[in-house]
Short mmCIF file of C-alpha atoms and ligand atoms in Angstrom, two decimals:
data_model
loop_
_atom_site.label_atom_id
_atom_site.label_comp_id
_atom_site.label_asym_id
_atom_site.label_seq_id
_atom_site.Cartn_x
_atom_site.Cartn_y
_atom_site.Cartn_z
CA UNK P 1 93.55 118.52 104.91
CA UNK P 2 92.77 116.57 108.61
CA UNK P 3 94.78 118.01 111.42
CA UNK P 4 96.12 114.23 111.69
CA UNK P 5 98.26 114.67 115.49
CA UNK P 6 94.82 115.78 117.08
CA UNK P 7 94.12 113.36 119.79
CA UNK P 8 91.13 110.95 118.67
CA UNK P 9 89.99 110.20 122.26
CA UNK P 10 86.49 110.16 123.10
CA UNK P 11 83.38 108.19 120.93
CA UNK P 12 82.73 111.72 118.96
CA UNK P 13 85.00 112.31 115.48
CA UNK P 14 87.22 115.12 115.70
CA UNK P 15 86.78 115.94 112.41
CA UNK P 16 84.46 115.72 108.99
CA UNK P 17 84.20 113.96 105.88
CA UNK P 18 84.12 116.80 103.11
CA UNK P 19 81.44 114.19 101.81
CA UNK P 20 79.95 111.07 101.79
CA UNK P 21 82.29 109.28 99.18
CA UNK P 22 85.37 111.19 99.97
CA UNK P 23 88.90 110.16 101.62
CA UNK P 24 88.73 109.54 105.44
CA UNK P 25 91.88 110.91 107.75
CA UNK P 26 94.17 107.37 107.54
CA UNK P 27 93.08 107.07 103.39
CA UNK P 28 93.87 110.51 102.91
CA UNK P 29 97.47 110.63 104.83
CA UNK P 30 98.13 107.43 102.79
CA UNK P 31 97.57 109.46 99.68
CA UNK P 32 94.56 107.60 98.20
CA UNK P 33 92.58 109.14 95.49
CA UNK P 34 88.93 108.58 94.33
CA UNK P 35 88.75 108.17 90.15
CA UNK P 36 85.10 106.85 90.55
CA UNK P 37 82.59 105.44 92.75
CA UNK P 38 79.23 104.87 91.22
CA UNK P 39 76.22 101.50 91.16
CA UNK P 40 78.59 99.71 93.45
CA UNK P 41 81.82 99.70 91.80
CA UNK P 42 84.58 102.06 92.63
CA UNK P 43 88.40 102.92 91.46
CA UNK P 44 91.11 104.15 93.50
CA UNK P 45 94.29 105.23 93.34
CA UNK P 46 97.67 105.70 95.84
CA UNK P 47 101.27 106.88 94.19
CA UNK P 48 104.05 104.93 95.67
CA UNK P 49 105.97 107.54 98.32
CA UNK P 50 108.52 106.82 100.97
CA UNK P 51 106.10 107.19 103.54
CA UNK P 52 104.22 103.93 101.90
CA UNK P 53 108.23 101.32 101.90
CA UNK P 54 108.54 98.54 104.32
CA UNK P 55 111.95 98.11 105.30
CA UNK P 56 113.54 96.46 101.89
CA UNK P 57 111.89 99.77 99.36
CA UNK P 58 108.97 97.73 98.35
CA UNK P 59 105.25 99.47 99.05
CA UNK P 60 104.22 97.95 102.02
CA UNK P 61 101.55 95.28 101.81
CA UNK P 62 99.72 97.07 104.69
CA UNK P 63 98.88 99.98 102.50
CA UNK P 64 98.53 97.93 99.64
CA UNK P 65 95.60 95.80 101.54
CA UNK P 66 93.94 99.93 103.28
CA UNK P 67 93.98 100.60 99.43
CA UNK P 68 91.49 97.60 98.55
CA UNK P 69 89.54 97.89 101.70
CA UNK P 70 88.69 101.60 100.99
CA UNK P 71 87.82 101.00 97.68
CA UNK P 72 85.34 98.23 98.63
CA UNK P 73 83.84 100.52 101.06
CA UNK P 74 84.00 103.36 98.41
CA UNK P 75 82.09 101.08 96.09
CA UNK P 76 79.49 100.59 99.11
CA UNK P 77 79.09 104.20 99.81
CA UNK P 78 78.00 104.63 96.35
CA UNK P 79 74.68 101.66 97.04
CA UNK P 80 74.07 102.46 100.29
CA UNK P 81 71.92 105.72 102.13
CA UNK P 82 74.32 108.79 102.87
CA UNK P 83 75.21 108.57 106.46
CA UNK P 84 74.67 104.47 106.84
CA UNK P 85 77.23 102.88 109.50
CA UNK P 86 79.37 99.83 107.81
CA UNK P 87 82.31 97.74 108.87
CA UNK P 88 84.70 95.51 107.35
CA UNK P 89 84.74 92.64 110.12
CA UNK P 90 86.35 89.87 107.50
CA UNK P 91 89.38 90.30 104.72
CA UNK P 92 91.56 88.42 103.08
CA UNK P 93 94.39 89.27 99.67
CA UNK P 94 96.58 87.63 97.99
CA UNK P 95 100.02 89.04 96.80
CA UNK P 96 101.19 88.39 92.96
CA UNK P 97 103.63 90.62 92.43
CA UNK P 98 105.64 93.26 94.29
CA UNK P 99 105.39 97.08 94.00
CA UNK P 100 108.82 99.37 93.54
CA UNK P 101 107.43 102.27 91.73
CA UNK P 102 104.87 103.66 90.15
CA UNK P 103 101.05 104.09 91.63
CA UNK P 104 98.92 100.88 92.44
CA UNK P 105 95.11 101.35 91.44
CA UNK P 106 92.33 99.17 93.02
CA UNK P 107 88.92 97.84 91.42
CA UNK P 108 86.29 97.24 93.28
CA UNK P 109 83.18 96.18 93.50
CA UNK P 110 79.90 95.66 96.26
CA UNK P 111 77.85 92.51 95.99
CA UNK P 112 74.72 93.30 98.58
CA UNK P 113 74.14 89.55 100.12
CA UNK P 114 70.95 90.99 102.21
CA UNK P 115 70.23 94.44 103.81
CA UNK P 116 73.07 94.10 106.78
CA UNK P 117 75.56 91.87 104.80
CA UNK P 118 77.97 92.56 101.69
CA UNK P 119 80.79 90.97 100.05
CA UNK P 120 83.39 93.31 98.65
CA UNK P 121 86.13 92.20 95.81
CA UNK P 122 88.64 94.21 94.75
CA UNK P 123 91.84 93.91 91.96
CA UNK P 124 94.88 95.97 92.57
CA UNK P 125 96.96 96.73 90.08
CA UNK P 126 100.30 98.51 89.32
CA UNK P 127 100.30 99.47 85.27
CA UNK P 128 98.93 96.13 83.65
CA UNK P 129 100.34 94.09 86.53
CA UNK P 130 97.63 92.83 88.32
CA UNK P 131 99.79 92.64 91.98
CA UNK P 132 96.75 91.73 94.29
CA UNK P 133 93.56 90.06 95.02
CA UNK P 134 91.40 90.92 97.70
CA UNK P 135 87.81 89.93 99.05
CA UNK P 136 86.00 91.42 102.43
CA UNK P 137 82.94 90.97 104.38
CA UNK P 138 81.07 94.00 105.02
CA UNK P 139 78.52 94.36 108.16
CA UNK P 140 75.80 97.32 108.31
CA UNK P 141 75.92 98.59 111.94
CA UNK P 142 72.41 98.14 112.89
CA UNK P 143 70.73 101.95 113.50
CA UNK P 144 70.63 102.81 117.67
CA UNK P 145 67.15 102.54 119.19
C1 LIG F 1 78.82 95.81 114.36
C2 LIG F 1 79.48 94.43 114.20
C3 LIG F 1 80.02 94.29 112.78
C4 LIG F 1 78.40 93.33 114.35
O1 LIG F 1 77.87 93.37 115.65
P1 LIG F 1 76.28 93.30 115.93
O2 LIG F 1 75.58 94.42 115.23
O3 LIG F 1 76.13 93.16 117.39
O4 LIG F 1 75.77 92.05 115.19
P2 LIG F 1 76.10 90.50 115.28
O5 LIG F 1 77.30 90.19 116.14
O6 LIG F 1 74.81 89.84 115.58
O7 LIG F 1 76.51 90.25 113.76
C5 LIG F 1 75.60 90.48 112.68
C6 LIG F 1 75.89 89.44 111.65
O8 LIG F 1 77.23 89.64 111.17
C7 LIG F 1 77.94 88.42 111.25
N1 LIG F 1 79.35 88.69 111.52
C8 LIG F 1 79.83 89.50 112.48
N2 LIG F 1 81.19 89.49 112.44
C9 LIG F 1 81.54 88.65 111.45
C10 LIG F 1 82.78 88.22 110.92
N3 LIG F 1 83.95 88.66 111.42
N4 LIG F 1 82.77 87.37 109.88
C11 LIG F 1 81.60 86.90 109.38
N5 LIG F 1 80.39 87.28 109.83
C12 LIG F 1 80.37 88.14 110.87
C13 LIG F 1 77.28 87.65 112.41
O9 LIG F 1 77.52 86.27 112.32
C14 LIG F 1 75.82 88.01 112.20
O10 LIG F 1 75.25 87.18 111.21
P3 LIG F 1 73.74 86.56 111.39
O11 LIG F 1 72.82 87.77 111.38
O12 LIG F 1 73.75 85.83 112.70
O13 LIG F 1 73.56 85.67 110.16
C15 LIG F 1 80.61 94.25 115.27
O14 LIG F 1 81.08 92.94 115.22
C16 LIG F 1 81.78 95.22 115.06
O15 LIG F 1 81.66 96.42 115.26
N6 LIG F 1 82.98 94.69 114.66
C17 LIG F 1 84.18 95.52 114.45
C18 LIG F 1 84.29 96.01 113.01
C19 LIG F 1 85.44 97.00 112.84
O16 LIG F 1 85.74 97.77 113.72
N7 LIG F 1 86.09 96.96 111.64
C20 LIG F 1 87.22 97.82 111.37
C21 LIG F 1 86.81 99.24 110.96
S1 LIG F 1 86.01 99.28 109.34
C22 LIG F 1 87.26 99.80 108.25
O17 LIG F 1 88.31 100.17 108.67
C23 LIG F 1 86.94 99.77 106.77
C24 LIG F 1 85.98 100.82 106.38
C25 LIG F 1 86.41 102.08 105.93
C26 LIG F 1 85.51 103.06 105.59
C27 LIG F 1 84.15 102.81 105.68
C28 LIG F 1 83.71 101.56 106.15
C29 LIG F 1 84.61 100.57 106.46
#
């Protein structure tokens, strides 16, 4: 469990990873979970709490769209070198279908365009509903001089 009031200021993390593919501070508070993350494809899941509703009881669409991007990245971790530096820097989902109870689940998967550039894809779903679609563009931080 992250001490998650600590003050972040400063370029150095205030805290660490437990390991490589494992829940950051924000996934963890949001109450992801890691089923699998292996040969660039990873699935993830987040129960649908109170601390998840936008204003009308529906899970909000900003946790729905942290959910997709962290399993993308989850789905990098497990192709790329422990300790490599990566970014989303372009995403985009589509809604289908609204989520009022249950836990969503996202599939993902890494498709390496060169050694700096990936494109991540990822299906959420909520039971067999299929209630998102979501595809990223991934940059690998180039390693300090
Ligand atoms: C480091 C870099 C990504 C790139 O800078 P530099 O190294 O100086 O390199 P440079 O600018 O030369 O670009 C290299 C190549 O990349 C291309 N390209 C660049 N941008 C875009 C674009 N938007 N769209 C398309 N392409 C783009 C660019 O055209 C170039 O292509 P070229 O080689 O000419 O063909 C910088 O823009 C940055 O830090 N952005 C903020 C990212 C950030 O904070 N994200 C949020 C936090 S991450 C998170 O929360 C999720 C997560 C969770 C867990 C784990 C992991 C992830």
């Amino acid at each position: 469990m992250y001490k998650y009031d600590d003050d972040m200021t400063g370029t150095t993390p205030k805290f660490t990873l437990p390991g490589w593919v494992a829940c950051a501070p924000f996934e963890e508070y949001l109450g992801m979970h890691i089923e699998e993350a292996a040969d660039g494809r990873a699935v993830l899941s987040m129960p649908f709490k109170v601390k998840l509703a936008q204003g009308v009881g529906l899970m909000h669409g900003g946790a729905i769209t942290s959910l997709a991007d962290t399993a993308v990245a989850m789905a990098i971790k497990s192709i790329l070198p422990e300790g490599s530096d990566f970014v989303t820097v372009d995403l985009h989902l589509k809604f289908f279908a609204a989520v009022r109870e249950g836990s969503v689940r996202a599939v993902a998967r890494a498709i390496p365009k060169d050694e700096r550039k990936i494109v991540g894809e990822a299906e959420i779903f909520n039971g067999e509903t299929k209630v998102a679609e979501f595809n990223a563009f991934f940059i690998v931080k180039k390693k300090a001089p």
